[in-house]
Coordinates of C-alpha atoms in Angstrom, one line a residue:
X233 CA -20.6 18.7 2.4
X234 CA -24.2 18.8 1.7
X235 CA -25.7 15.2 1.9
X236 CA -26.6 15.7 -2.3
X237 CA -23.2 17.0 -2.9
X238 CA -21.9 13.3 -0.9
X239 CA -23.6 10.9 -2.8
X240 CA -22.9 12.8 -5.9
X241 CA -19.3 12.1 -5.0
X242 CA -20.2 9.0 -4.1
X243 CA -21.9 7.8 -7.5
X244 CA -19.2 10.0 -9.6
X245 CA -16.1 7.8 -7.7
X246 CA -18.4 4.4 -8.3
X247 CA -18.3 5.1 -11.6
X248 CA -14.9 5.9 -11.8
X249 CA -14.0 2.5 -10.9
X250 CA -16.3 0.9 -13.0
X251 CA -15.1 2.3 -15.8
X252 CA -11.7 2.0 -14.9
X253 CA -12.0 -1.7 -15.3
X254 CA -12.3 -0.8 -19.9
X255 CA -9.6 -1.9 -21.6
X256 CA -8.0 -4.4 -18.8
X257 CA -7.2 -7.9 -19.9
X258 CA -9.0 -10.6 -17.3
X259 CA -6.5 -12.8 -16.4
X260 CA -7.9 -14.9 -13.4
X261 CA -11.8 -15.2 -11.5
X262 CA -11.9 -16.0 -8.1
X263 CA -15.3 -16.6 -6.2
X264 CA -15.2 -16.0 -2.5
X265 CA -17.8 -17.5 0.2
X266 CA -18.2 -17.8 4.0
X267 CA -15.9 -20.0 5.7
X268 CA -17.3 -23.8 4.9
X269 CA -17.3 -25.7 7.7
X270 CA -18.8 -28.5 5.8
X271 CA -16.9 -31.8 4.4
X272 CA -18.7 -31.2 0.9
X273 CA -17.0 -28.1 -1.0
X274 CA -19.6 -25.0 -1.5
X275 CA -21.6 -25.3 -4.2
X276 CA -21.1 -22.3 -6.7
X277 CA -21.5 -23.2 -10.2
X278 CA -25.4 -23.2 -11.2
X279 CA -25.1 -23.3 -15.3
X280 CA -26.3 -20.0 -16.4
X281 CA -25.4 -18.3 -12.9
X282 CA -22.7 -18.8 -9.8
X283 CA -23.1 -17.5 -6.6
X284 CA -19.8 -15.9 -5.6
X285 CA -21.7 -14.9 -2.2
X286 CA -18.9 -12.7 -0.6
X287 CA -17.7 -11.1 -4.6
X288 CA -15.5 -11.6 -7.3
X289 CA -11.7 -11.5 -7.4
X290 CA -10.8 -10.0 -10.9
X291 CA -6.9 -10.4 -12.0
X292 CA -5.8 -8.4 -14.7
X293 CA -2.6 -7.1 -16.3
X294 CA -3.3 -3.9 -14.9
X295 CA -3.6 -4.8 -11.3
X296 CA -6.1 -6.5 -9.1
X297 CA -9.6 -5.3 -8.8
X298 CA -13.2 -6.4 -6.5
X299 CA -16.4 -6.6 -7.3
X300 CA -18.7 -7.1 -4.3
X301 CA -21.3 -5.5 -2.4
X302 CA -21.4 -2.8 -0.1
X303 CA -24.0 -0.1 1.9
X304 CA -22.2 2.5 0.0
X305 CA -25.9 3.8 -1.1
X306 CA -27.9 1.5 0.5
X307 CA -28.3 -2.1 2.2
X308 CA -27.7 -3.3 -0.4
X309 CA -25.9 -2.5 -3.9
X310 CA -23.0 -4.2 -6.2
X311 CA -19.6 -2.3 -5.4
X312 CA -16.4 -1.6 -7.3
X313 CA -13.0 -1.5 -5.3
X314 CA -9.4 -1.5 -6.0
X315 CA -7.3 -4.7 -4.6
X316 CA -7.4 -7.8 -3.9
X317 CA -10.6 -9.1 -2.7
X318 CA -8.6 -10.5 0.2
X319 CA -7.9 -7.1 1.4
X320 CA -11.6 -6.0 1.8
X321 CA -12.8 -9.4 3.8
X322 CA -11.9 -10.1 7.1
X323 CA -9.5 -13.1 7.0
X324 CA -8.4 -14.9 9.6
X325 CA -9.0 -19.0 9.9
X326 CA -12.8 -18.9 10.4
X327 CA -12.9 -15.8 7.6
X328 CA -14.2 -15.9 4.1
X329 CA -11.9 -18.1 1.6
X330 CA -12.3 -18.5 -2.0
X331 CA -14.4 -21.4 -3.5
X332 CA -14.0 -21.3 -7.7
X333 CA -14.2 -21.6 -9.9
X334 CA -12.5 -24.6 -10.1
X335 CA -8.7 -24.4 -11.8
X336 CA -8.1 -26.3 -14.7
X337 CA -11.8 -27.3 -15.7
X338 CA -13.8 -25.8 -18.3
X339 CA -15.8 -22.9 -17.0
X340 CA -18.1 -20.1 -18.8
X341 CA -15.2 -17.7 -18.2
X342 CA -13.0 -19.4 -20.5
X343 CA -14.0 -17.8 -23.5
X344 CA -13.4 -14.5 -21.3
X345 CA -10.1 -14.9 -20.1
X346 CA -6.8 -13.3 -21.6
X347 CA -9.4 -10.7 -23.8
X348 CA -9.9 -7.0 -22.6
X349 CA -13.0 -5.7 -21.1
X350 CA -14.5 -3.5 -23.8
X351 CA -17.1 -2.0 -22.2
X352 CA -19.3 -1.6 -18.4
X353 CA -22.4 -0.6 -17.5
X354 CA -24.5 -0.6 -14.3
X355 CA -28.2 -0.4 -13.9
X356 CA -29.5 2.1 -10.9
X357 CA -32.8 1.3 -8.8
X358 CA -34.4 3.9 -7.3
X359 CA -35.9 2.8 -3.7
X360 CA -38.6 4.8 -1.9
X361 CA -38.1 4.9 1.7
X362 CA -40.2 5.7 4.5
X363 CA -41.4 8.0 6.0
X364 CA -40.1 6.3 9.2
X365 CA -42.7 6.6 12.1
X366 CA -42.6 6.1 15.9
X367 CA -45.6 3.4 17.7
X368 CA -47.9 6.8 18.0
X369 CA -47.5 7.9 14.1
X370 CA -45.2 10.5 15.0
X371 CA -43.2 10.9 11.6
X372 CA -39.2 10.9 13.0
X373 CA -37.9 10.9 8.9
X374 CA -39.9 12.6 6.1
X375 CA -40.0 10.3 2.9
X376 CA -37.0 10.0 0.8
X377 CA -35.6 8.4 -2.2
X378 CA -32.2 6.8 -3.1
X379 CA -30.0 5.4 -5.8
X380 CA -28.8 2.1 -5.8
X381 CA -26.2 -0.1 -8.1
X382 CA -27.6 -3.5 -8.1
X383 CA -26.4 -4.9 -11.1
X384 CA -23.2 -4.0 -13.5
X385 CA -22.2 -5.6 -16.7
X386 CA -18.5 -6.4 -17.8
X387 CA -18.3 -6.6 -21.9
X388 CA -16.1 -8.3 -23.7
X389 CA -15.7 -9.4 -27.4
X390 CA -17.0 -12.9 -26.8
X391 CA -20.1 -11.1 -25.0
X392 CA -21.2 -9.6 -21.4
X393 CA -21.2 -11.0 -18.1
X394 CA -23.5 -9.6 -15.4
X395 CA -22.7 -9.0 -11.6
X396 CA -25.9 -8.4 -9.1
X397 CA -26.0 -7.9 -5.7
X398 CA -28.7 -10.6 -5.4
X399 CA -29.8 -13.8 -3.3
X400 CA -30.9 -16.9 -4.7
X401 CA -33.6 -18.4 -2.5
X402 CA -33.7 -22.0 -1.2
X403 CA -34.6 -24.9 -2.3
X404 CA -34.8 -24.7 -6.0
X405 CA -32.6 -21.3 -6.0
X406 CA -34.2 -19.6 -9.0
X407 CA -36.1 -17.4 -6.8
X408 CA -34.1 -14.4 -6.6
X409 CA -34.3 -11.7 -3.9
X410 CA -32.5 -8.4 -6.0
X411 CA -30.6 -6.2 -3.6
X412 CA -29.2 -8.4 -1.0
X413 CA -25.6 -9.0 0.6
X414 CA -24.4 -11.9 -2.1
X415 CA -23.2 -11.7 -5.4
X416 CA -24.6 -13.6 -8.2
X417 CA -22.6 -13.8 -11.6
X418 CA -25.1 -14.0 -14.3
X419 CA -23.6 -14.9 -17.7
X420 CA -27.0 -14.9 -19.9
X421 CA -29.7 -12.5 -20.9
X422 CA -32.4 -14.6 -20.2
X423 CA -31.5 -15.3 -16.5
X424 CA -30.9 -11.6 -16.2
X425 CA -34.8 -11.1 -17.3
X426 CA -35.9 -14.1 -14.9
X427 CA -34.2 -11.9 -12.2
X428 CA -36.4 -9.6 -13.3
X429 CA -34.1 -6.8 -14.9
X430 CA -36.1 -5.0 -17.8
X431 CA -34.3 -3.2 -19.1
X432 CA -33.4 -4.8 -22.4
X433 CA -30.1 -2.9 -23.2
X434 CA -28.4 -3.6 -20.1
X435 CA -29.4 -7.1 -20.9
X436 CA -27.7 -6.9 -23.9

């Protein structure tokens, strides 16, 4: 398979999944961090914004499905899969374990839950890389460009939430670094232009 034909494939099955997730009822949200070794739970829940660092475990009536990020394109970019999140982490005692949202309190989500997911969309960066050079200037890898998925948006009747492979920067964590290996779940417009997405209708 030619490497153009590969990442065709590649962006055709990514959006496959994505779209896959229309017309699915949400039924549960589950956050997934690191294993905490700390006495004070991890912190997820910033207003506007929760960092579900490892991904998103979404339950619906039509099965399981994860949203989390991957080097399917390039470190790094927001990712699609079928499952469990469980059974795309490695577990184990020391392994990632879920975090939130809390069960039982009032969360953003609630106004989600229980409704379908009308419509997705993701928003593609295109990165330049290289050329890669050796000490001397010897060019080892001409210049290149590739698409990434950093961002996708789930909509539902009550409006969108956004999902971006994203890392909020210590201490005040509104800095945002786009295109890193957390997952940030954005539930207003205005924090998606602060992240620096301009693309007004994705923000929609």
């Amino acid at each position: 398979m030619k490497p153009t034909d590969e990442v065709d494939d590649l962006r055709a099955r990514f959006e496959a999944r994505l779209s896959g997730l229309r017309g699915r009822r949400l039924l549960a949200v589950d956050y997934w961090d690191v294993h905490n070794f700390a006495s004070e739970p991890a912190r997820w829940d910033y207003g506007n914004w929760h960092h579900a660092v490892m991904g998103v475990g979404l339950s619906t009536d039509a099965g399981p499905a994860t949203i989390t990020w991957t080097d399917t394109f390039y470190s790094y970019g927001v990712e699609v899969l079928d499952g469990r999140i469980e059974d795309h982490l490695s577990s184990g005692d020391e392994g990632p374990e879920r975090i939130g949202p809390d069960v039982g309190s009032k969360s953003p989500w609630d106004r989600y839950l229980r409704t379908p997911i009308r419509e997705t969309a993701a928003h593609w960066e295109r990165l330049e890389l290289g050329p890669s050079r050796r000490a001397d200037g010897t060019v080892v890898e001409p210049a290149s460009t590739v698409d990434v998925p950093m961002a996708l948006r789930l909509d539902f009747t009550a409006g969108a939430v956004w999902f971006v492979a994203a890392m909020p920067e210590p201490p005040d964590w509104q800095r945002v670094f786009v295109g890193g290996d957390e997952i940030m779940v954005v539930f207003s417009p205005e924090q998606m232009r602060d992240m620096g997405f301009g693309d007004t209708t994705f923000r929609q």
